[in-house]
Amino acid sequence: MLNIVLISVAVIGGLGLIFGVGLGIASKKLAIVPDELLGEVRELLPGVNCGGCGYPGCDAFAKALCQEQASISACAVCVADNANQIAKVLGVEAGEQKRLVARVMCIGVKDKIVEKFDYYGVQDCRAAVSLSGGAKACPVGCLGLGTCQKVCPFDAITVDEKEGVAHVEADKCTGCGRCALECPRNTITMLDPENRVYVACRLHQKGRAVKEICKAGCIGCGICAKVCKFDAIEMVDNLPIFDYDKCVYCGMCAKKCPQDAIEFIKKPKLKKEE
Amino acid sequence: MSGFVKILLILVSSILVNNYVLSRFLGICPFIGVSKRVETAFGMGMAVTFVMALASVITYLVQYLILVPLNLEFLQTIAFILVIAALVQLVEMIIQKMSPTLYEALGVYLPLITTNCAVLGVAIINITEGYNLVETLFSGIGAAIGFMIAIVLFAGIRERIELSDIPDAFKDFPIALITASLMAVAFLGFSGLV
C-alpha cells in the first residue's frame, strides 16, 4: 500500500520536475526584453488611473505615449515638471499644458429650488435621472445626490447635505474630467481656472419661468451685461456669455446680479510652489 | 492499407461526425469566449491545435510508458493535466514572443486552454478508443481541426450577427447560444457518415 503511494508521488513529482525544468529552459530561450522606455515613462506618470486621458489607466496611457498614439497634454494630472521630463524621455515637444478645473454650473440650493416629487430611490444622480428626470424641477440643475463625489479620484468635489448642490475644491481638482463625464445632467463644465467669473446656472429660461422652477437661477435680466464697463458680457438666450479676453475681473457683474447667480472667485494669493 | 483507411476514418470522425465542440459539447468556454472576431478565433484555433496534437502524443507516451507498466492507471487524470498545463505554458510563451498582438487578443483564454475539457477529453478518448501512437496523433489533429472549424464558423456568424437587428433581450450572449445550438443541429447531419 505504502509502496504504491510512494511510487505515485515519485512518478507525478518526477514528471512535474521534468516539465518544470523544461519550462524553465524554454522561458530563458523565449524571454522578451522588457521595454525600458515604457517602464521609465510609466514611472513618471502620476499613477492615479483616473482615466482622464481617455485610456484605461496609466499603464495603457504609458504604452500609448511610447507608441506615439497620445500626447502628454492628455494627462491633466501631470504637473509641469513631470510633463517636461516625460517629453524629454520620449524625445518630443512637451506641448501646451492647459489644466482645466471643474465648475458646477448650478446654485440651486435646497431651500431655493422646487421639487417635482419626494425622491426615495437609489442615492445616485444617474439613478435619479432615470426616474422622470429626477426630483428637481430644473432640467439642467445639479441633483445633489453625489455621483460626481463618488467618481472623483481626488476627493475634490463634495455635495453638502444641507445645500444639496455639488461643490468643487479648486485646489484639489486636477481637471481629469471624470465628474463632467459622469454627471447625467451635464451640470459640470471644465473651465480654464484663470477664468474666475462665470454664471452658475445653465437654465435658458427668462424671468418668471425661472422663478417657478428655481428661486436662485439666472433670470436673464441682463443687468450684468449693462453694468460691465468693459463690454465683456453678452446675453445669449437668457444667459450671460463672458468674453474672457475683455474681462478684467472687477467683479461688478457678480455684485450687481439680483439673483446672486454669478460666481466671482477672488484672485488667489501667490502660491509658494511654481 | 487498412491503417491508412482507419486514419482517414478517425479524421472524418473527429472533425465532422463527433466534432468536439458541436457533438461532444467539450471546450465551450473558449468557443463562446474567443469567437467574436474571426482573426482571434483563428489564432485560438491554431493554439489549440498545437496543444491538442502535442498533448495527444505526450499523454499517450506517459500512459503506456509510465502509468501502465507501473500499474498507476488511476493517476491518469492528474498526470494528463500536468502534461497539458506544461504544454499550455509553453504555447503561451511562444505566442507571447512571436505575436504579442495575438497574445493580448486571446488574453485570459490562453491559459484557460489548460482547463479546457476538450484537450483533456481528446487525451482520454484516445486511450479509451485504444488507438496506437500514429492514430492518437491524427485523432488529436482531427479534434483540433474540428474545433477550429467550429470556432471560425461561429466567429464568422457572430460578426454578421453583431450588425443585425437583434431584440434587446437576445443581444450578445443569448443569440450566440441559440446560434451555437443551431450549428450543433446542423452537424447532426453528419451522423451515420462513419
Short mmCIF file of C-alpha atoms in Angstrom, two decimals:
data_model
loop_
_atom_site.label_atom_id
_atom_site.label_comp_id
_atom_site.label_asym_id
_atom_site.label_seq_id
_atom_site.Cartn_x
_atom_site.Cartn_y
_atom_site.Cartn_z
CA MET A 1 0.00 0.00 0.00
CA LEU A 2 2.71 2.42 1.04
CA ASN A 3 4.69 1.23 -1.93
CA ILE A 4 2.00 2.41 -4.37
CA VAL A 5 1.69 5.74 -2.61
CA LEU A 6 5.43 6.30 -2.77
CA ILE A 7 5.62 5.30 -6.42
CA SER A 8 2.67 7.59 -7.30
CA VAL A 9 4.29 10.52 -5.54
CA ALA A 10 7.60 9.77 -7.20
CA VAL A 11 6.07 9.48 -10.68
CA ILE A 12 3.99 12.63 -10.51
CA GLY A 13 6.78 14.50 -8.75
CA GLY A 14 9.25 13.33 -11.34
CA LEU A 15 7.03 14.35 -14.23
CA GLY A 16 6.49 17.73 -12.61
CA LEU A 17 10.21 18.19 -12.17
CA ILE A 18 10.98 17.32 -15.76
CA PHE A 19 8.32 19.66 -17.10
CA GLY A 20 9.37 22.38 -14.70
CA VAL A 21 12.95 22.24 -15.86
CA GLY A 22 11.82 22.12 -19.46
CA LEU A 23 9.65 25.21 -18.99
CA GLY A 24 12.48 26.99 -17.21
CA ILE A 25 14.79 26.45 -20.15
CA ALA A 26 12.05 27.49 -22.56
CA SER A 27 11.35 30.68 -20.65
CA LYS A 28 15.00 31.66 -20.91
CA LYS A 29 15.08 30.99 -24.64
CA LEU A 30 11.77 32.71 -25.29
CA ALA A 31 12.33 35.62 -22.96
CA ILE A 32 11.16 39.03 -24.06
CA VAL A 33 13.28 42.08 -23.38
CA PRO A 34 11.17 44.38 -21.14
CA ASP A 35 10.59 47.73 -22.71
CA GLU A 36 12.78 50.12 -20.71
CA LEU A 37 11.23 53.20 -22.20
CA LEU A 38 7.79 52.03 -21.20
CA GLY A 39 8.92 51.49 -17.63
CA GLU A 40 10.52 54.93 -17.43
CA VAL A 41 7.50 56.74 -18.81
CA ARG A 42 5.17 54.81 -16.54
CA GLU A 43 7.25 55.82 -13.53
CA LEU A 44 6.91 59.50 -14.41
CA LEU A 45 3.13 59.29 -14.73
CA PRO A 46 1.06 60.07 -11.62
CA GLY A 47 -0.24 56.50 -11.34
CA VAL A 48 -3.71 57.54 -10.23
CA ASN A 49 -5.50 55.67 -13.03
CA CYS A 50 -8.18 58.35 -13.19
CA GLY A 51 -8.92 57.69 -16.85
CA GLY A 52 -8.97 61.42 -17.60
CA CYS A 53 -6.63 60.92 -20.55
CA GLY A 54 -9.15 58.59 -22.12
CA TYR A 55 -7.06 55.47 -21.63
CA PRO A 56 -7.91 52.70 -19.17
CA GLY A 57 -5.27 53.51 -16.59
CA CYS A 58 -1.74 54.89 -16.54
CA ASP A 59 -0.27 51.65 -17.92
CA ALA A 60 -2.29 51.95 -21.11
CA PHE A 61 -1.52 55.67 -21.38
CA ALA A 62 2.21 54.99 -20.98
CA LYS A 63 2.02 52.44 -23.76
CA ALA A 64 0.11 54.85 -25.99
CA LEU A 65 2.71 57.54 -25.32
CA CYS A 66 5.56 55.21 -26.26
CA GLN A 67 3.77 54.23 -29.44
CA GLU A 68 3.20 57.92 -30.20
CA GLN A 69 -0.54 57.42 -30.15
CA ALA A 70 -1.20 60.01 -27.44
CA SER A 71 0.19 63.36 -26.42
CA ILE A 72 1.36 64.14 -22.91
CA SER A 73 -1.08 67.04 -22.63
CA ALA A 74 -3.91 64.49 -22.46
CA CYS A 75 -2.94 63.81 -18.87
CA ALA A 76 -4.49 66.59 -16.83
CA VAL A 77 -2.84 65.37 -13.66
CA CYS A 78 0.74 65.64 -14.83
CA VAL A 79 2.45 68.56 -13.16
CA ALA A 80 4.52 70.79 -15.44
CA ASP A 81 7.77 69.25 -14.23
CA ASN A 82 6.74 65.69 -14.93
CA ALA A 83 5.32 66.57 -18.30
CA ASN A 84 8.61 68.14 -19.36
CA GLN A 85 10.53 65.12 -18.09
CA ILE A 86 8.29 62.73 -19.96
CA ALA A 87 8.70 64.83 -23.08
CA LYS A 88 12.47 64.63 -22.68
CA VAL A 89 12.39 60.85 -22.18
CA LEU A 90 10.23 60.39 -25.24
CA GLY A 91 12.14 62.95 -27.25
CA VAL A 92 9.10 65.01 -28.22
CA GLU A 93 7.81 68.52 -27.71
CA ALA A 94 6.02 68.94 -24.38
CA GLY A 95 3.11 70.90 -25.82
CA GLU A 96 0.77 73.20 -24.01
CA GLN A 97 -0.22 72.01 -20.53
CA LYS A 98 -3.60 73.63 -20.13
CA ARG A 99 -5.04 72.23 -16.96
CA LEU A 100 -8.74 72.82 -16.64
CA VAL A 101 -10.80 72.92 -13.49
CA ALA A 102 -14.30 71.57 -12.91
CA ARG A 103 -17.05 74.08 -12.24
CA VAL A 104 -20.52 73.16 -11.09
CA MET A 105 -22.92 75.32 -13.06
CA CYS A 106 -25.72 75.35 -10.52
CA ILE A 107 -26.56 77.32 -7.40
CA GLY A 108 -29.92 75.71 -6.81
CA VAL A 109 -29.59 75.04 -3.09
CA LYS A 110 -32.29 73.07 -1.30
CA ASP A 111 -34.32 75.93 0.11
CA LYS A 112 -34.46 77.73 -3.21
CA ILE A 113 -35.49 75.00 -5.60
CA VAL A 114 -38.81 73.44 -6.50
CA GLU A 115 -39.10 69.67 -6.30
CA LYS A 116 -41.44 67.69 -8.51
CA PHE A 117 -41.75 64.85 -6.05
CA ASP A 118 -40.16 63.29 -2.99
CA TYR A 119 -37.41 61.00 -4.16
CA TYR A 120 -36.83 57.82 -2.18
CA GLY A 121 -34.72 55.91 -4.67
CA VAL A 122 -31.06 54.99 -5.03
CA GLN A 123 -28.96 57.91 -3.82
CA ASP A 124 -27.15 58.37 -7.10
CA CYS A 125 -27.80 61.09 -9.67
CA ARG A 126 -27.63 58.63 -12.53
CA ALA A 127 -30.39 56.55 -10.97
CA ALA A 128 -32.46 59.61 -10.08
CA VAL A 129 -32.32 60.98 -13.59
CA SER A 130 -33.83 57.80 -14.99
CA LEU A 131 -36.90 58.42 -12.83
CA SER A 132 -38.76 61.13 -14.71
CA GLY A 133 -35.59 63.21 -14.96
CA GLY A 134 -35.03 63.47 -11.23
CA ALA A 135 -36.80 65.21 -8.38
CA LYS A 136 -35.60 68.74 -9.18
CA ALA A 137 -37.90 70.78 -11.36
CA CYS A 138 -34.96 72.36 -13.17
CA PRO A 139 -33.97 70.14 -16.12
CA VAL A 140 -30.33 71.16 -16.09
CA GLY A 141 -29.65 71.66 -12.41
CA CYS A 142 -27.46 69.69 -10.03
CA LEU A 143 -29.39 66.83 -8.42
CA GLY A 144 -27.12 66.80 -5.41
CA LEU A 145 -27.02 63.03 -4.91
CA GLY A 146 -23.27 62.83 -5.19
CA THR A 147 -22.40 60.86 -8.32
CA CYS A 148 -19.59 63.31 -9.02
CA GLN A 149 -18.30 62.86 -5.48
CA LYS A 150 -18.25 59.09 -5.97
CA VAL A 151 -16.31 59.16 -9.21
CA CYS A 152 -13.76 61.83 -8.34
CA PRO A 153 -10.41 60.05 -7.85
CA PHE A 154 -9.02 63.05 -5.96
CA ASP A 155 -11.83 63.80 -3.48
CA ALA A 156 -12.06 67.29 -4.94
CA ILE A 157 -15.82 67.53 -5.28
CA THR A 158 -18.32 67.16 -2.47
CA VAL A 159 -22.03 67.54 -2.00
CA ASP A 160 -23.12 69.47 1.04
CA GLU A 161 -26.06 67.67 2.67
CA LYS A 162 -27.75 70.93 3.65
CA GLU A 163 -27.26 72.66 0.33
CA GLY A 164 -27.88 69.74 -1.99
CA VAL A 165 -25.52 71.07 -4.65
CA ALA A 166 -22.06 69.84 -5.59
CA HIS A 167 -19.08 72.00 -4.79
CA VAL A 168 -15.59 71.77 -6.29
CA GLU A 169 -12.47 72.43 -4.28
CA ALA A 170 -10.32 74.04 -6.94
CA ASP A 171 -7.09 73.25 -5.08
CA LYS A 172 -7.67 69.52 -5.23
CA CYS A 173 -9.17 69.43 -8.70
CA THR A 174 -6.76 68.20 -11.37
CA GLY A 175 -9.10 68.66 -14.30
CA CYS A 176 -9.23 65.00 -15.23
CA GLY A 177 -12.84 65.47 -16.32
CA ARG A 178 -14.39 62.37 -14.76
CA CYS A 179 -17.09 64.35 -12.93
CA ALA A 180 -18.11 66.22 -16.06
CA LEU A 181 -18.30 62.93 -17.92
CA GLU A 182 -20.40 61.15 -15.31
CA CYS A 183 -22.81 63.93 -14.43
CA PRO A 184 -26.11 62.86 -16.02
CA ARG A 185 -27.27 66.46 -16.21
CA ASN A 186 -24.06 67.83 -17.74
CA THR A 187 -24.11 70.43 -14.99
CA ILE A 188 -20.34 70.31 -14.54
CA THR A 189 -18.22 72.10 -17.11
CA MET A 190 -14.44 72.08 -17.44
CA LEU A 191 -13.21 75.66 -17.48
CA ASP A 192 -9.87 77.38 -17.57
CA PRO A 193 -9.01 78.14 -13.94
CA GLU A 194 -7.91 81.61 -14.94
CA ASN A 195 -11.46 82.44 -15.95
CA ARG A 196 -12.59 83.31 -12.45
CA VAL A 197 -16.02 84.59 -13.23
CA TYR A 198 -18.93 82.61 -14.64
CA VAL A 199 -22.66 82.23 -14.18
CA ALA A 200 -23.53 79.22 -12.10
CA CYS A 201 -26.72 78.40 -13.95
CA ARG A 202 -27.47 76.72 -17.25
CA LEU A 203 -31.20 77.38 -17.49
CA HIS A 204 -32.07 79.28 -20.67
CA GLN A 205 -35.45 80.49 -19.39
CA LYS A 206 -36.37 84.04 -18.57
CA GLY A 207 -37.84 85.85 -15.58
CA ARG A 208 -40.89 84.24 -14.05
CA ALA A 209 -40.42 80.90 -15.78
CA VAL A 210 -37.12 80.54 -13.96
CA LYS A 211 -38.56 81.64 -10.63
CA GLU A 212 -41.22 78.96 -10.87
CA ILE A 213 -38.53 76.32 -11.10
CA CYS A 214 -35.76 77.76 -9.00
CA LYS A 215 -35.59 80.95 -6.94
CA ALA A 216 -31.82 81.16 -7.30
CA GLY A 217 -31.30 80.75 -11.04
CA CYS A 218 -30.29 83.28 -13.67
CA ILE A 219 -33.41 85.10 -14.85
CA GLY A 220 -31.79 86.57 -17.94
CA CYS A 221 -32.37 90.15 -16.83
CA GLY A 222 -29.14 91.36 -18.45
CA ILE A 223 -28.08 93.65 -15.62
CA CYS A 224 -24.62 92.11 -15.64
CA ALA A 225 -24.21 92.96 -19.32
CA LYS A 226 -25.35 96.54 -18.73
CA VAL A 227 -23.13 97.04 -15.71
CA CYS A 228 -19.98 95.69 -17.32
CA LYS A 229 -17.83 98.67 -18.31
CA PHE A 230 -15.56 96.55 -20.43
CA ASP A 231 -18.19 95.11 -22.73
CA ALA A 232 -17.23 91.62 -21.71
CA ILE A 233 -20.71 90.17 -21.22
CA GLU A 234 -23.21 89.34 -23.92
CA MET A 235 -26.66 87.98 -23.22
CA VAL A 236 -27.29 84.96 -25.39
CA ASP A 237 -30.52 83.02 -24.95
CA ASN A 238 -31.16 84.48 -21.49
CA LEU A 239 -27.75 83.57 -20.11
CA PRO A 240 -24.65 85.78 -19.96
CA ILE A 241 -21.69 84.72 -22.08
CA PHE A 242 -18.35 86.02 -20.84
CA ASP A 243 -15.61 87.24 -23.16
CA TYR A 244 -12.54 86.45 -21.08
CA ASP A 245 -10.26 88.46 -23.34
CA LYS A 246 -12.06 91.63 -22.33
CA CYS A 247 -12.86 90.75 -18.74
CA VAL A 248 -10.59 92.41 -16.15
CA TYR A 249 -12.17 90.60 -13.22
CA CYS A 250 -13.51 93.66 -11.49
CA GLY A 251 -16.38 91.64 -10.02
CA MET A 252 -19.06 94.27 -10.72
CA CYS A 253 -21.35 91.82 -12.51
CA ALA A 254 -21.34 89.46 -9.55
CA LYS A 255 -22.07 92.36 -7.20
CA LYS A 256 -25.00 93.68 -9.19
CA CYS A 257 -26.64 90.40 -10.05
CA PRO A 258 -30.07 90.43 -8.35
CA GLN A 259 -30.08 86.65 -8.14
CA ASP A 260 -26.50 86.34 -6.94
CA ALA A 261 -26.04 83.83 -9.71
CA ILE A 262 -22.59 84.89 -10.90
CA GLU A 263 -19.64 83.21 -9.25
CA PHE A 264 -16.69 85.51 -8.84
CA ILE A 265 -13.56 83.93 -7.42
CA LYS A 266 -11.17 86.40 -5.90
CA LYS A 267 -7.63 86.33 -7.17
CA PRO A 268 -5.76 83.55 -5.33
CA LYS A 269 -2.83 84.63 -3.22
CA LEU A 270 0.57 83.89 -4.75
CA LYS A 271 1.24 80.22 -4.16
CA LYS A 272 4.57 79.10 -2.74
CA GLU A 273 5.06 76.45 -5.42
CA GLU A 274 5.72 77.37 -9.04
CA MET B 1 -3.82 0.00 -46.42
CA SER B 2 -6.27 -0.62 -43.64
CA GLY B 3 -4.12 1.52 -41.39
CA PHE B 4 -4.48 4.45 -43.79
CA VAL B 5 -8.23 3.90 -44.04
CA LYS B 6 -8.54 3.79 -40.28
CA ILE B 7 -6.69 7.08 -40.00
CA LEU B 8 -8.99 8.63 -42.57
CA LEU B 9 -11.99 7.37 -40.64
CA ILE B 10 -10.55 8.79 -37.43
CA LEU B 11 -10.07 12.18 -39.08
CA VAL B 12 -13.59 12.30 -40.51
CA SER B 13 -14.98 11.17 -37.18
CA SER B 14 -13.20 13.69 -35.02
CA ILE B 15 -13.63 16.63 -37.43
CA LEU B 16 -17.22 16.19 -38.55
CA VAL B 17 -19.21 13.35 -37.09
CA ASN B 18 -18.07 13.61 -33.48
CA ASN B 19 -16.99 17.24 -33.57
CA TYR B 20 -15.58 18.00 -30.14
CA VAL B 21 -17.48 21.23 -29.72
CA LEU B 22 -20.73 20.67 -31.56
CA SER B 23 -21.29 16.97 -30.94
CA ARG B 24 -19.41 16.17 -27.77
CA PHE B 25 -20.00 19.64 -26.22
CA LEU B 26 -16.48 19.98 -24.92
CA GLY B 27 -14.46 23.19 -24.96
CA ILE B 28 -17.48 25.50 -24.89
CA CYS B 29 -15.66 28.16 -22.86
CA PRO B 30 -13.15 29.32 -25.48
CA PHE B 31 -15.71 28.54 -28.16
CA ILE B 32 -18.03 31.24 -26.84
CA GLY B 33 -15.34 33.44 -25.36
CA VAL B 34 -12.92 33.90 -28.25
CA SER B 35 -15.29 33.82 -31.19
CA LYS B 36 -16.19 37.47 -31.54
CA ARG B 37 -13.74 38.08 -34.36
CA VAL B 38 -12.53 35.69 -37.00
CA GLU B 39 -8.83 36.57 -36.61
CA THR B 40 -8.74 35.88 -32.87
CA ALA B 41 -10.83 32.75 -33.39
CA PHE B 42 -8.32 31.51 -35.94
CA GLY B 43 -5.42 32.32 -33.60
CA MET B 44 -7.14 30.45 -30.79
CA GLY B 45 -7.76 27.54 -33.12
CA MET B 46 -4.07 27.37 -34.02
CA ALA B 47 -3.05 27.47 -30.36
CA VAL B 48 -5.49 24.67 -29.50
CA THR B 49 -4.31 22.62 -32.49
CA PHE B 50 -0.75 22.83 -31.31
CA VAL B 51 -1.68 21.89 -27.74
CA MET B 52 -4.04 19.08 -28.73
CA ALA B 53 -1.64 17.44 -31.16
CA LEU B 54 1.30 17.53 -28.78
CA ALA B 55 -0.84 16.62 -25.79
CA SER B 56 -2.23 13.57 -27.56
CA VAL B 57 1.22 12.23 -28.28
CA ILE B 58 2.81 13.03 -24.94
CA THR B 59 -0.13 11.75 -22.90
CA TYR B 60 -0.08 8.56 -24.98
CA LEU B 61 3.58 8.11 -24.15
CA VAL B 62 3.02 8.87 -20.47
CA GLN B 63 0.16 6.39 -20.33
CA TYR B 64 1.88 3.47 -21.99
CA LEU B 65 5.47 4.04 -20.90
CA ILE B 66 4.94 5.13 -17.29
CA LEU B 67 1.43 4.61 -15.98
CA VAL B 68 0.57 1.18 -17.34
CA PRO B 69 3.92 -0.56 -16.61
CA LEU B 70 3.80 0.69 -13.02
CA ASN B 71 0.08 -0.10 -12.56
CA LEU B 72 -0.68 3.54 -11.95
CA GLU B 73 -3.62 3.98 -14.35
CA PHE B 74 -5.56 5.70 -11.60
CA LEU B 75 -3.12 8.64 -11.90
CA GLN B 76 -4.27 9.19 -15.47
CA THR B 77 -6.29 12.36 -14.86
CA ILE B 78 -3.69 14.14 -12.79
CA ALA B 79 -0.78 13.13 -14.97
CA PHE B 80 -2.60 14.24 -18.12
CA ILE B 81 -3.49 17.60 -16.60
CA LEU B 82 0.16 18.03 -15.66
CA VAL B 83 1.24 17.41 -19.24
CA ILE B 84 -1.42 19.71 -20.66
CA ALA B 85 -0.64 22.51 -18.21
CA ALA B 86 3.04 22.41 -19.07
CA LEU B 87 2.24 22.42 -22.79
CA VAL B 88 -0.09 25.39 -22.48
CA GLN B 89 2.59 27.30 -20.58
CA LEU B 90 4.96 26.59 -23.42
CA VAL B 91 2.44 27.68 -26.04
CA GLU B 92 1.78 30.87 -24.08
CA MET B 93 5.48 31.72 -24.04
CA ILE B 94 5.81 31.01 -27.75
CA ILE B 95 2.78 33.14 -28.67
CA GLN B 96 3.90 36.00 -26.45
CA LYS B 97 7.22 36.01 -28.22
CA MET B 98 6.01 35.52 -31.76
CA SER B 99 2.85 37.61 -31.82
CA PRO B 100 2.23 40.00 -28.92
CA THR B 101 -0.98 41.22 -30.56
CA LEU B 102 -2.44 37.73 -30.68
CA TYR B 103 -1.28 37.20 -27.11
CA GLU B 104 -3.20 40.26 -25.96
CA ALA B 105 -6.22 39.42 -28.10
CA LEU B 106 -6.51 35.97 -26.59
CA GLY B 107 -5.95 37.40 -23.13
CA VAL B 108 -7.10 35.12 -20.35
CA TYR B 109 -8.47 32.47 -22.71
CA LEU B 110 -4.98 31.20 -23.49
CA PRO B 111 -4.22 29.80 -20.05
CA LEU B 112 -7.82 28.59 -19.98
CA ILE B 113 -6.86 26.03 -22.61
CA THR B 114 -5.30 24.19 -19.69
CA THR B 115 -8.64 23.51 -18.08
CA ASN B 116 -10.29 23.15 -21.43
CA CYS B 117 -12.14 19.87 -21.24
CA ALA B 118 -11.72 19.40 -24.97
CA VAL B 119 -7.97 18.93 -24.59
CA LEU B 120 -8.28 16.55 -21.66
CA GLY B 121 -11.19 14.92 -23.49
CA VAL B 122 -9.17 14.14 -26.60
CA ALA B 123 -6.35 12.71 -24.45
CA ILE B 124 -8.68 10.40 -22.55
CA ILE B 125 -10.75 9.41 -25.58
CA ASN B 126 -7.56 8.38 -27.36
CA ILE B 127 -6.82 5.97 -24.55
CA THR B 128 -10.34 4.59 -24.26
CA GLU B 129 -10.57 4.03 -28.00
CA GLY B 130 -7.33 2.08 -27.87
CA TYR B 131 -5.52 3.95 -30.64
CA ASN B 132 -1.85 3.34 -31.36
CA LEU B 133 0.62 6.22 -31.48
CA VAL B 134 0.01 7.30 -35.08
CA GLU B 135 -3.74 7.04 -34.69
CA THR B 136 -3.51 9.07 -31.48
CA LEU B 137 -1.61 11.80 -33.27
CA PHE B 138 -4.18 12.04 -36.04
CA SER B 139 -7.05 11.89 -33.60
CA GLY B 140 -5.58 14.86 -31.79
CA ILE B 141 -5.01 16.78 -35.02
CA GLY B 142 -8.51 15.93 -36.21
CA ALA B 143 -10.07 17.05 -32.95
CA ALA B 144 -8.20 20.33 -33.19
CA ILE B 145 -9.20 20.88 -36.82
CA GLY B 146 -12.80 20.20 -35.85
CA PHE B 147 -12.51 22.71 -33.02
CA MET B 148 -11.00 25.26 -35.35
CA ILE B 149 -13.71 24.77 -37.98
CA ALA B 150 -16.40 25.16 -35.33
CA ILE B 151 -14.90 28.25 -33.74
CA VAL B 152 -14.07 30.01 -37.03
CA LEU B 153 -17.52 29.32 -38.48
CA PHE B 154 -19.08 30.54 -35.27
CA ALA B 155 -16.95 33.68 -35.30
CA GLY B 156 -18.00 34.40 -38.87
CA ILE B 157 -21.65 34.11 -37.96
CA ARG B 158 -21.21 36.21 -34.83
CA GLU B 159 -19.53 39.01 -36.77
CA ARG B 160 -22.57 39.13 -39.02
CA ILE B 161 -24.99 38.95 -36.11
CA GLU B 162 -23.36 41.96 -34.46
CA LEU B 163 -24.59 44.10 -37.33
CA SER B 164 -28.07 42.62 -37.40
CA ASP B 165 -31.20 43.83 -35.71
CA ILE B 166 -31.50 41.56 -32.69
CA PRO B 167 -34.12 42.12 -29.97
CA ASP B 168 -32.51 43.65 -26.89
CA ALA B 169 -33.19 40.65 -24.68
CA PHE B 170 -31.26 38.40 -27.04
CA LYS B 171 -28.29 40.60 -27.78
CA ASP B 172 -24.75 39.22 -27.45
CA PHE B 173 -24.82 36.04 -25.34
CA PRO B 174 -28.34 34.57 -25.76
CA ILE B 175 -28.28 34.83 -29.54
CA ALA B 176 -24.79 33.30 -29.51
CA LEU B 177 -26.07 30.28 -27.62
CA ILE B 178 -29.01 29.89 -29.98
CA THR B 179 -26.67 30.10 -32.95
CA ALA B 180 -24.35 27.51 -31.45
CA SER B 181 -27.22 25.11 -30.88
CA LEU B 182 -28.40 25.58 -34.47
CA MET B 183 -24.87 24.77 -35.63
CA ALA B 184 -24.90 21.65 -33.46
CA VAL B 185 -28.16 20.57 -35.06
CA ALA B 186 -26.66 21.17 -38.49
CA PHE B 187 -23.67 18.99 -37.64
CA LEU B 188 -26.06 16.21 -36.68
CA GLY B 189 -26.42 15.80 -40.42
CA PHE B 190 -23.02 14.13 -40.45
CA SER B 191 -24.05 11.33 -38.13
CA GLY B 192 -24.03 7.94 -39.79
CA LEU B 193 -21.23 9.04 -42.11
CA VAL B 194 -18.70 6.89 -40.30
#
